[in-house]
Short mmCIF file of C-alpha atoms and ligand atoms in Angstrom, two decimals:
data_model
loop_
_atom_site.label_atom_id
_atom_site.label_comp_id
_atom_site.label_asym_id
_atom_site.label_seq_id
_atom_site.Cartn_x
_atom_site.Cartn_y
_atom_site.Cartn_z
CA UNK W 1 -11.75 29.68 27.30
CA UNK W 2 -14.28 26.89 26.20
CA UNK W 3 -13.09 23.24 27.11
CA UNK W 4 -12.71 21.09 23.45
CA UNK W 5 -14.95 18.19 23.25
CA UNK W 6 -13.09 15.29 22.44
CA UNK W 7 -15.39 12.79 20.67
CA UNK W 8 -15.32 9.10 22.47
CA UNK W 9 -14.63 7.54 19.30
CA UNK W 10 -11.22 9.54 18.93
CA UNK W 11 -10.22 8.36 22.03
CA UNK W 12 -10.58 4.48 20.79
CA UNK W 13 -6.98 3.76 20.19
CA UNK W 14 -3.83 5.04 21.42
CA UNK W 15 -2.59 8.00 19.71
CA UNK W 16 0.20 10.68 20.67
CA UNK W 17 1.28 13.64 18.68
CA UNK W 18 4.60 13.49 17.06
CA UNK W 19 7.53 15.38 18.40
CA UNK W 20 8.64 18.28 16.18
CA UNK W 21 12.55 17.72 15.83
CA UNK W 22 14.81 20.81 17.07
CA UNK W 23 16.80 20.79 14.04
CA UNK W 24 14.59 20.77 10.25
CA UNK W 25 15.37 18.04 8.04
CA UNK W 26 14.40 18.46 4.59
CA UNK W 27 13.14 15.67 2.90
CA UNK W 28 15.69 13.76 0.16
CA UNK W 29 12.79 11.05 -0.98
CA UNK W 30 15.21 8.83 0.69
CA UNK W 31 14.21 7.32 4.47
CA UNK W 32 14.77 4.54 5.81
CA UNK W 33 13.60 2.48 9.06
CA UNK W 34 15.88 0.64 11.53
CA UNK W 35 15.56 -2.42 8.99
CA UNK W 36 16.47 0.23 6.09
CA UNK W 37 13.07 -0.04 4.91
CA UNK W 38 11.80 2.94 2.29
CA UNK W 39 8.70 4.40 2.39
CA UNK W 40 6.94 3.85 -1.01
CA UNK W 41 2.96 3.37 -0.47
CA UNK W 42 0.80 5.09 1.14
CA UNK W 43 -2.78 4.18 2.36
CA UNK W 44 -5.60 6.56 3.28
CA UNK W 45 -8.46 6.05 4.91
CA UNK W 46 -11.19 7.85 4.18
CA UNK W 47 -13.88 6.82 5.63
CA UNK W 48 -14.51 4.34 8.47
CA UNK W 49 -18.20 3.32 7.38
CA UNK W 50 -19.31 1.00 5.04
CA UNK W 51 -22.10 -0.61 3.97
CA UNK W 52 -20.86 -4.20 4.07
CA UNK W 53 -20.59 -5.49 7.28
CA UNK W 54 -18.08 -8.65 6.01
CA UNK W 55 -17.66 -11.37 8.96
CA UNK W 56 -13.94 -11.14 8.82
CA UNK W 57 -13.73 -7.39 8.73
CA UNK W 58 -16.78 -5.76 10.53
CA UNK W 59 -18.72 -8.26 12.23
CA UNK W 60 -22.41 -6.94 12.00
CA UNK W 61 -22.33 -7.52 16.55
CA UNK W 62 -19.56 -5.64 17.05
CA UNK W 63 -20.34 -2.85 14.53
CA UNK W 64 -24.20 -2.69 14.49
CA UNK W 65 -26.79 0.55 15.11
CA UNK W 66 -24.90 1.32 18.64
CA UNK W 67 -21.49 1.48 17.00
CA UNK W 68 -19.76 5.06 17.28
CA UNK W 69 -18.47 5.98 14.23
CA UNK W 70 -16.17 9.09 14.05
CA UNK W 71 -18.16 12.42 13.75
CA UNK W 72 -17.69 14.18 10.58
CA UNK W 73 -15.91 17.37 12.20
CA UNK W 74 -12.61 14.74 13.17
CA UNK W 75 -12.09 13.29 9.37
CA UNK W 76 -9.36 14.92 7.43
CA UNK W 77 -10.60 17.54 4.68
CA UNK W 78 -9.41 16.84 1.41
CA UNK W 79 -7.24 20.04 1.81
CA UNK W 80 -5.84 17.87 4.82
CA UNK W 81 -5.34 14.86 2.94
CA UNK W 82 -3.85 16.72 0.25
CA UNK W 83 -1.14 18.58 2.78
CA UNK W 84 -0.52 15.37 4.17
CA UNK W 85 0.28 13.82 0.68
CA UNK W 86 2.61 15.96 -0.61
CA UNK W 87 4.51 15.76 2.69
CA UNK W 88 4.47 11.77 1.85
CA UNK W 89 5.65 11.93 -1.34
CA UNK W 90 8.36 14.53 -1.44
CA UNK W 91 9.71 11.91 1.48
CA UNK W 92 9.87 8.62 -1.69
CA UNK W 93 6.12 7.80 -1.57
CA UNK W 94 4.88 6.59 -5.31
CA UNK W 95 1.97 4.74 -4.69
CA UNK W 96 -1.42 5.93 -3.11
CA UNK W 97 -4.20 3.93 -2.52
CA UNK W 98 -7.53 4.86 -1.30
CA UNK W 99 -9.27 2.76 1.46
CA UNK W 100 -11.76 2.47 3.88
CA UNK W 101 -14.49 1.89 5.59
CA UNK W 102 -15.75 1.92 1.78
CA UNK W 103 -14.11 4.77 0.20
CA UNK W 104 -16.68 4.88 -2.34
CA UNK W 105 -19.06 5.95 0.60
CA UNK W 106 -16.88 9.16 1.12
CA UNK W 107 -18.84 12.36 -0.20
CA UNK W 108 -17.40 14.05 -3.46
CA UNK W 109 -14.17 11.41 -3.38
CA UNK W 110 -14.14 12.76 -6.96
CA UNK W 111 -12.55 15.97 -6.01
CA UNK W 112 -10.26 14.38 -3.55
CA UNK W 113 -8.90 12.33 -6.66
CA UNK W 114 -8.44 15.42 -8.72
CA UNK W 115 -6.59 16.87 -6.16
CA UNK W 116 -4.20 13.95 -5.70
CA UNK W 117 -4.09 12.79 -9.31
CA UNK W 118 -2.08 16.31 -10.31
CA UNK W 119 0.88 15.40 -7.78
CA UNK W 120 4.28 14.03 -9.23
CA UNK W 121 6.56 11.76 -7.51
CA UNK W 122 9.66 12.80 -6.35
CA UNK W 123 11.64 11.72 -10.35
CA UNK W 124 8.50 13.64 -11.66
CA UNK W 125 6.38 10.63 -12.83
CA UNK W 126 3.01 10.50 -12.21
CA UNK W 127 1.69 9.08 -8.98
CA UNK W 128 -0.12 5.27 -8.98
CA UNK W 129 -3.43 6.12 -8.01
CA UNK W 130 -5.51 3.66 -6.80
CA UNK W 131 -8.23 2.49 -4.87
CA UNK W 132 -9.48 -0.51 -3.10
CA UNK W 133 -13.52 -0.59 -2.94
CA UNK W 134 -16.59 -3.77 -2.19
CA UNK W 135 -17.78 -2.24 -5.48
CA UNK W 136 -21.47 -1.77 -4.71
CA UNK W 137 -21.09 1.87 -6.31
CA UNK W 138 -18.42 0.95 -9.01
CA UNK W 139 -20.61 0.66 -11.40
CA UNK W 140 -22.37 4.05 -10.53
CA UNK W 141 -19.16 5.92 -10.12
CA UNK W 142 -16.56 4.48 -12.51
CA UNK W 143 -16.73 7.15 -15.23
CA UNK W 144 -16.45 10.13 -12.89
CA UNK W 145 -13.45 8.03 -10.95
CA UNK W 146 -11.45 8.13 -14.20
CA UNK W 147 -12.88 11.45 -15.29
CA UNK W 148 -11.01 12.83 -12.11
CA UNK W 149 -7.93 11.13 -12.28
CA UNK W 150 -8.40 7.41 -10.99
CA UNK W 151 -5.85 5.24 -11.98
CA UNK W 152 -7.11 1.69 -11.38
CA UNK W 153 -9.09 -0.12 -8.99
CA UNK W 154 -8.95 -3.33 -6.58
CA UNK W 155 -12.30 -4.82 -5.61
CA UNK W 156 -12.78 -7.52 -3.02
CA UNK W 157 -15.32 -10.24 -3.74
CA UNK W 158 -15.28 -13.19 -1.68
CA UNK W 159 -17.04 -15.92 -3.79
CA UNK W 160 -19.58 -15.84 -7.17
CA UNK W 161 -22.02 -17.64 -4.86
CA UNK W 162 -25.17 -15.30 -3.68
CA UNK W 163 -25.29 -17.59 -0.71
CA UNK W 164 -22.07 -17.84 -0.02
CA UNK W 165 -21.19 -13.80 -0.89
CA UNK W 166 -24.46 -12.94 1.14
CA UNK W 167 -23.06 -14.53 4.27
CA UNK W 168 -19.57 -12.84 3.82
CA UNK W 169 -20.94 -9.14 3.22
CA UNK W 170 -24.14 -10.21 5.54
CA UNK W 171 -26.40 -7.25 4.10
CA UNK W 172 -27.44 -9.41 1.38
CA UNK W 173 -25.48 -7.86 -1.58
CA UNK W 174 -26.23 -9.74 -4.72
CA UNK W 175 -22.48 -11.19 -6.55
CA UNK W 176 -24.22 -9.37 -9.90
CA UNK W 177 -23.84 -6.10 -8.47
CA UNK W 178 -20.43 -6.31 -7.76
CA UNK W 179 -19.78 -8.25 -11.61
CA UNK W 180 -21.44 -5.43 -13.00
CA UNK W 181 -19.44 -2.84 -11.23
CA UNK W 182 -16.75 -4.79 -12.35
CA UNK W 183 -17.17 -4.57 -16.35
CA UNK W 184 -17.96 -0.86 -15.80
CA UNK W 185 -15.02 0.06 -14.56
CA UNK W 186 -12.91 -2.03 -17.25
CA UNK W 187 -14.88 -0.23 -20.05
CA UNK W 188 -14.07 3.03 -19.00
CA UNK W 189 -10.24 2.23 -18.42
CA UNK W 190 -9.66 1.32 -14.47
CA UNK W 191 -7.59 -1.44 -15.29
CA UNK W 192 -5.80 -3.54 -14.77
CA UNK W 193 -8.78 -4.75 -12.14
CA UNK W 194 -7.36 -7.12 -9.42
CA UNK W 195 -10.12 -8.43 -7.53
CA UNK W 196 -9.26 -9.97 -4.00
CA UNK W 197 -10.87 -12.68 -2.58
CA UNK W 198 -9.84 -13.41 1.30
CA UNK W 199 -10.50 -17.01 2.22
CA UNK W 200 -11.84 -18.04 5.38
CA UNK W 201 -11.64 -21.67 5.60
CA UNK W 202 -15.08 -23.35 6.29
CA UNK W 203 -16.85 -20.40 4.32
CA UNK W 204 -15.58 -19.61 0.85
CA UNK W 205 -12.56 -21.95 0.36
CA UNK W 206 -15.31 -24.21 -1.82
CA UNK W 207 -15.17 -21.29 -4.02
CA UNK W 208 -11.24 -20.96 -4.51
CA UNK W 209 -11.32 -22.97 -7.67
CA UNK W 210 -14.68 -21.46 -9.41
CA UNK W 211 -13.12 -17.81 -8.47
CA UNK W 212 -10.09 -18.65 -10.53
CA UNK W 213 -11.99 -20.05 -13.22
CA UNK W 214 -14.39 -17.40 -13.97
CA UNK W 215 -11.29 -14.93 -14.11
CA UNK W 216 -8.74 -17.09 -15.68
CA UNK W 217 -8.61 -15.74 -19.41
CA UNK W 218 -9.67 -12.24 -18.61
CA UNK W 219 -8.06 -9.28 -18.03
CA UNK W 220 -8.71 -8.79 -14.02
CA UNK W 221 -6.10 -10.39 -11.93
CA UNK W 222 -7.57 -12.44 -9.50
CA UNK W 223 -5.53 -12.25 -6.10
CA UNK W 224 -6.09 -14.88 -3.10
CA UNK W 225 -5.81 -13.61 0.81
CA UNK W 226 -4.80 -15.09 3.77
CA UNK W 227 -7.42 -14.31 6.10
CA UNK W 228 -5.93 -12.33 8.55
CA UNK W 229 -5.70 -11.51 12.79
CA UNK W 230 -6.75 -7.82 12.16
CA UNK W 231 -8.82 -5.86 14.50
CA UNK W 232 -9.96 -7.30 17.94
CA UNK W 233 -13.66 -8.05 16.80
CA UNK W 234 -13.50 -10.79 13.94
CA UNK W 235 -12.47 -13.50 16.44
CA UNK W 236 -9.89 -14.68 14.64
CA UNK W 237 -8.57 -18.36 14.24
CA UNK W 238 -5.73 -19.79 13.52
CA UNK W 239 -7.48 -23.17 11.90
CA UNK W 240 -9.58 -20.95 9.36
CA UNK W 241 -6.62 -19.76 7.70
CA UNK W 242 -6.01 -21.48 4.33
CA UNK W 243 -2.66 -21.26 3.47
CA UNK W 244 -1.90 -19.96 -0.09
CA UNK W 245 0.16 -23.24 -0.90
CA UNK W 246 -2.66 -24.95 0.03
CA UNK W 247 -4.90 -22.16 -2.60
CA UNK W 248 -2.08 -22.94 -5.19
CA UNK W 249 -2.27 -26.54 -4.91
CA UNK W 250 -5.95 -26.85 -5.84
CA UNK W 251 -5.91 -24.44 -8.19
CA UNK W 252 -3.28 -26.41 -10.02
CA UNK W 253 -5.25 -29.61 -9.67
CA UNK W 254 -7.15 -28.88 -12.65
CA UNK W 255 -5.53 -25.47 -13.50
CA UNK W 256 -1.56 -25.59 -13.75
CA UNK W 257 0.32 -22.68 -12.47
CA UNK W 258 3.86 -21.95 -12.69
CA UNK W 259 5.93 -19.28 -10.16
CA UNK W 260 6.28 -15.95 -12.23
CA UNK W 261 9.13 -12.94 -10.87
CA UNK W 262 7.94 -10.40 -8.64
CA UNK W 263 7.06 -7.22 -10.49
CA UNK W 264 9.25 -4.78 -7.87
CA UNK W 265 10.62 -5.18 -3.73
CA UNK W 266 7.77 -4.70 -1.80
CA UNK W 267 5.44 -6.69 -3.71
CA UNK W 268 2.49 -8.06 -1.74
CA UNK W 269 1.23 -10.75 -3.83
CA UNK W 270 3.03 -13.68 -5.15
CA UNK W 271 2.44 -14.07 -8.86
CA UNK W 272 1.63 -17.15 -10.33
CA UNK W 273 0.65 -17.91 -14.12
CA UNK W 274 -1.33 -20.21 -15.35
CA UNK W 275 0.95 -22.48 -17.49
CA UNK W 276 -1.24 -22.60 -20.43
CA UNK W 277 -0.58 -19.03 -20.87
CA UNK W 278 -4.16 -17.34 -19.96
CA UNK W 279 -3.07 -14.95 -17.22
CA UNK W 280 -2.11 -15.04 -13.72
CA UNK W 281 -3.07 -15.19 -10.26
CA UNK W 282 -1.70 -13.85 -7.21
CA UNK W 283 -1.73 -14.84 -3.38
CA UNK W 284 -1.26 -12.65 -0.51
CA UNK W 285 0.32 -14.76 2.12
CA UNK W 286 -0.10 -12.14 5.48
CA UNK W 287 0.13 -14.90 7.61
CA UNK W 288 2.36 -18.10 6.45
CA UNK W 289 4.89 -16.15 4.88
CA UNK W 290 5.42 -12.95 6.19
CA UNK W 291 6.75 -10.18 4.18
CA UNK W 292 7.70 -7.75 6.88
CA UNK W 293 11.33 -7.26 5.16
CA UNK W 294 10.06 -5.30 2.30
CA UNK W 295 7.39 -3.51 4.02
CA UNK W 296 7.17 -0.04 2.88
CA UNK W 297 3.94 1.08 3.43
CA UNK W 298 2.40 3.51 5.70
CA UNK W 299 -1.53 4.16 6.89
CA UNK W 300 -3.10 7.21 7.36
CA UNK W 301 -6.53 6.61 9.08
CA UNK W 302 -9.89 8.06 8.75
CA UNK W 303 -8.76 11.06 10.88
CA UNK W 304 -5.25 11.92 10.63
CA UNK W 305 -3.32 8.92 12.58
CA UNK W 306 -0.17 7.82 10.97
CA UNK W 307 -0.02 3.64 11.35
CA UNK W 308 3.65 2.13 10.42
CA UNK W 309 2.23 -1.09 10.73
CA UNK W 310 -1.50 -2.95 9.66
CA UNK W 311 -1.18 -4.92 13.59
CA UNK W 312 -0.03 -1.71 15.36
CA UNK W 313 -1.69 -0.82 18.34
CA UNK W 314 -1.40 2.77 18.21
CA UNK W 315 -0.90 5.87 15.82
CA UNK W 316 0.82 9.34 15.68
CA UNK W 317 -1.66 12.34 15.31
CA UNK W 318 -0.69 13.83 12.33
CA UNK W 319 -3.77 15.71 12.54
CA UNK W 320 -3.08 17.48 15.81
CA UNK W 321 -0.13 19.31 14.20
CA UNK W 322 -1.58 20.66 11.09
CA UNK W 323 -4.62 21.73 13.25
CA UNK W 324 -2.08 23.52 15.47
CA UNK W 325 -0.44 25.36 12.63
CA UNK W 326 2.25 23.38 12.21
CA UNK W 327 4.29 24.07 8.81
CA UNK W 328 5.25 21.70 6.26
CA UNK W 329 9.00 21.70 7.32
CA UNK W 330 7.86 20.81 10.70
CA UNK W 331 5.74 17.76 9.52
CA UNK W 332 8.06 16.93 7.46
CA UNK W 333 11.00 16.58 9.65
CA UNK W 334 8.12 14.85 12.13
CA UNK W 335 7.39 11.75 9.67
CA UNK W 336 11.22 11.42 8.54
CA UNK W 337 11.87 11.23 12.81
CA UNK W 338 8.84 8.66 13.00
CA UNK W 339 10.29 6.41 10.18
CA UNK W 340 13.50 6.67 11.34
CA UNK W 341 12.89 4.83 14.54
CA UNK W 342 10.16 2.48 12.35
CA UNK W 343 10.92 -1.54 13.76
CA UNK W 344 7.29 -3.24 12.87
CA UNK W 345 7.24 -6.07 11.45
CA UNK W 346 4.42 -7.93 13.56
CA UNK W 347 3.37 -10.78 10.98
CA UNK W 348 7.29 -12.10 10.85
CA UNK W 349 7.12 -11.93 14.61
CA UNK W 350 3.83 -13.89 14.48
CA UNK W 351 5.14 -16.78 12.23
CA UNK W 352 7.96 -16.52 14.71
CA UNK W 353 5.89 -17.30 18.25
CA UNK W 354 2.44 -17.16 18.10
CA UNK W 355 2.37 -15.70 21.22
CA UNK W 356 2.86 -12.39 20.07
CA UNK W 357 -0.74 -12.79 19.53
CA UNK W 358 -1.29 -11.65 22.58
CA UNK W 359 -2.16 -7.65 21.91
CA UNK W 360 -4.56 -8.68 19.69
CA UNK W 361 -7.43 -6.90 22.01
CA UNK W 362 -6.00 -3.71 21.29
CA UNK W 363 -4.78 -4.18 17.87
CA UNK W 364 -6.70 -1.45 15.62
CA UNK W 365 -9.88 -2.42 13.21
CA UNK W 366 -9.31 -2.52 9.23
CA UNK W 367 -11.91 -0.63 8.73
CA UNK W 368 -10.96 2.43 10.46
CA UNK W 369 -6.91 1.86 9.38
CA UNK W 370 -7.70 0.43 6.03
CA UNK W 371 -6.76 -2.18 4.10
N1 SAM J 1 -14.28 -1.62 1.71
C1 SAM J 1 -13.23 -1.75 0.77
C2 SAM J 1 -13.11 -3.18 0.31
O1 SAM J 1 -13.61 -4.08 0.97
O2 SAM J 1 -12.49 -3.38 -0.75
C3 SAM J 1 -11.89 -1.25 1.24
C4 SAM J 1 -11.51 -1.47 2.67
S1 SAM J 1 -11.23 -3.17 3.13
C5 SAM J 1 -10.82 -3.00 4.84
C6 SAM J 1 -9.70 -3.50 2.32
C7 SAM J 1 -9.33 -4.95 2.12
O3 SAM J 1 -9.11 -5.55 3.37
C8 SAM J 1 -10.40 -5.79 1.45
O4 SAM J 1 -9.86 -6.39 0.29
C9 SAM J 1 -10.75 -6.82 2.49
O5 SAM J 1 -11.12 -8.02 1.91
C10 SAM J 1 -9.49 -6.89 3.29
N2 SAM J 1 -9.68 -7.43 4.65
C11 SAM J 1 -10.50 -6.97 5.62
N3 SAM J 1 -10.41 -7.73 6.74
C12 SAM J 1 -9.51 -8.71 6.46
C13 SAM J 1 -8.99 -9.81 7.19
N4 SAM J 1 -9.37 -10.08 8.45
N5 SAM J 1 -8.08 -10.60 6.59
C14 SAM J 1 -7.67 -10.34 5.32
N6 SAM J 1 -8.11 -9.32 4.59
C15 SAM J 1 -9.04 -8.51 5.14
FE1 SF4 J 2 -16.57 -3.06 4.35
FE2 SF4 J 2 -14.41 -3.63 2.99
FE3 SF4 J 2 -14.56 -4.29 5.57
FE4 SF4 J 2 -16.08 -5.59 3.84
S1 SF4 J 2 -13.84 -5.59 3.90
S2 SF4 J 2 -16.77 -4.72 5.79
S3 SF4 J 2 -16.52 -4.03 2.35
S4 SF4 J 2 -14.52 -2.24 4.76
FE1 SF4 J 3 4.12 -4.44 7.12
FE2 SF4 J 3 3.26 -4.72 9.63
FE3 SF4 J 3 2.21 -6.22 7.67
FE4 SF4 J 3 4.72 -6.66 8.51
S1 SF4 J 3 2.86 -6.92 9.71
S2 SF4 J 3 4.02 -6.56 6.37
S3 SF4 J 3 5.38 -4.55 8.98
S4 SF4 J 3 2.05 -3.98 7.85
#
């Protein structure tokens, strides 16, 4: 018998494969975690590359020309993806969003979105399909996004200046680029376009009051990120985290906002609207206000690892069983025993002690996970 070659980058985070319960549980659409937490959203990886190399994300000396990214042979097929869908969504998932690495970077990601955009929810209504991208293809790919099926799209830009953009992606992407890609995709219908900016304090949080400027009175809805203690590489500090209070307060300095409802449970972003009545904003407060509670999404990573949790240290190979010829029922009854025991809630912990902290050498990158 040949020995398998495991690929080193595989081995990069702990991983085990699920155990198959003795008794099959169909699914009902209905789990719930030890804090009787649904699963709703769903977040695939599907690629771990990217051409950005963003300083709080993928720090150009920690991923430069020696990095090992995964070999092609370990990413899920679409066919895979697909599988693993389905399985997701006959178990209460509504919402799937497409990540990265730069998903956009993914070859044929059109056909993985036709595949996905046919699926029904568990009531029968169609699936939110969406996807969150740095937009330096947008504007080349928005047609045939919504031609297969694309929904809507979330792009991250960090400031509208080239400087101060430039030293956030550190390739040198030009803010245009990423404008452009913008109006493209609203002209051929991949709204509503939030754009997320995350701040790092000391960088871009000059630009927190231009950002909401240039997108107050427009249609994209501009949404304001704590920057977060992801990954073990971006040397994270607690100091260059601007608290979205703090990102409220100056907008409303010149700009006045008032507190809008959330739109459902679960909801990342807190809404605010600008009183004058031209639009909203929303700010994602990951670290100062943790909203573990409501937490109903899942990860799927690059190549088949199921993450409960954005901080967790370790996944469940979802990939090992359908390469072993595991059936549906058996995956199925797999995820709803994985949920089941589900306790994450890492940022509430955080806020708690910040000595829980201290795994953050282990703690898995965004990029692989995604966002
Ligand atoms: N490449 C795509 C993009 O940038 O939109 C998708 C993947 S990226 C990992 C997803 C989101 O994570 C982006 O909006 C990015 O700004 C955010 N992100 C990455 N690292 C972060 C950090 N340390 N804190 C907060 N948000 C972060
Ligand atoms: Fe790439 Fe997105 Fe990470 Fe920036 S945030 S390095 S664009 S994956
Ligand atoms: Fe969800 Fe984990 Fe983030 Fe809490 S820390 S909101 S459990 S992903």
């Amino acid at each position: 018998m040949t020995e398998r070659i495991i690929p080193v980058a595989d081995l990069r985070y702990l991983h085990a494969v699920p155990h198959i319960p003795d008794i099959l549980t169909p699914a009902t659409g209905l789990l719930s975690d030890t804090l009787s937490r649904p699963l709703r959203d769903l977040r695939i990886s599907v690629t771990d590359r990217c051409n950005f190399r963003c300083v709080y994300c993928m720090p150009k000396e920690v991923f430069d020309t020696s990095y090992q990214f995964l070999p092609h042979s370990s990413l899920l097929s679409f066919e895979e993806i697909t599988r693993i869908a389905k399985i997701f969504i006959a178990h209460g998932v509504e919402k799937i969003r497409l990540t990265g690495g730069e998903p956009l970077l993914r070859k044929n990601i059109e056909k993985l979105i036709e595949m996905l955009a046919v699926l029904t929810t568990v009531d029968g209504k169609p699936l939110d399909l969406t996807m969150t991208t740095n937009a330096s293809l947008l504007g080349k790919k928005a047609q045939s996004l919504k031609d297969a099926g694309l929904k809507r799209v979330t792009v991250s830009l960090d400031s509208l200046d080239d400087a101060t953009f430039k030293r956030m992606n550190d390739v040198d992407f030009p803010v245009t680029d990423v404008l452009d890609g913008i109006a493209v995709a609203s002209q051929v219908g991949l709204g509503p376009i939030k754009v997320n900016m995350v701040v790092k304090g000391g960088m871009n949080d000059q630009e927190i009051v231009p950002m909401a400027r240039h997108f107050k009175g427009s249609d994209v809805i501009l949404r304001f990120i704590e920057y977060m203690d992801v990954g073990a590489s971006n040397g994270w500090k607690m100091d260059e985290v601007i608290p979205s209070a703090e990102v409220v307060r100056r907008i409303s300095e010149s700009m006045p906002l008032e507190v809008v409802d959330a739109n459902y449970t679960g909801e990342t972003a807190e809404r605010w609207r600008y009183a004058d009545g031209s639009g909203e904003i929303g700010v994602i407060s990951s670290v100062t206000q943790a909203f573990c509670s409501d937490c109903n999404r899942a990860r799927l990573s690059t190549e088949g690892k199921l993450f409960t949790c954005l901080f967790a240290t370790g996944g469940h190979d979802l990939r090992a069983l359908l390469r072993n010829g595991h059936s549906d029922a058996e995956i199925t009854s797999a995820v709803s025993h994985l949920w089941a025991k589900r306790d994450d809630r890492y940022s509430e912990l955080r806020t708690i002690n910040t000595e829980g902290l201290s795994r953050s050498d282990r703690k898995v990158e965004m990029s692989y996970i995604g966002g």
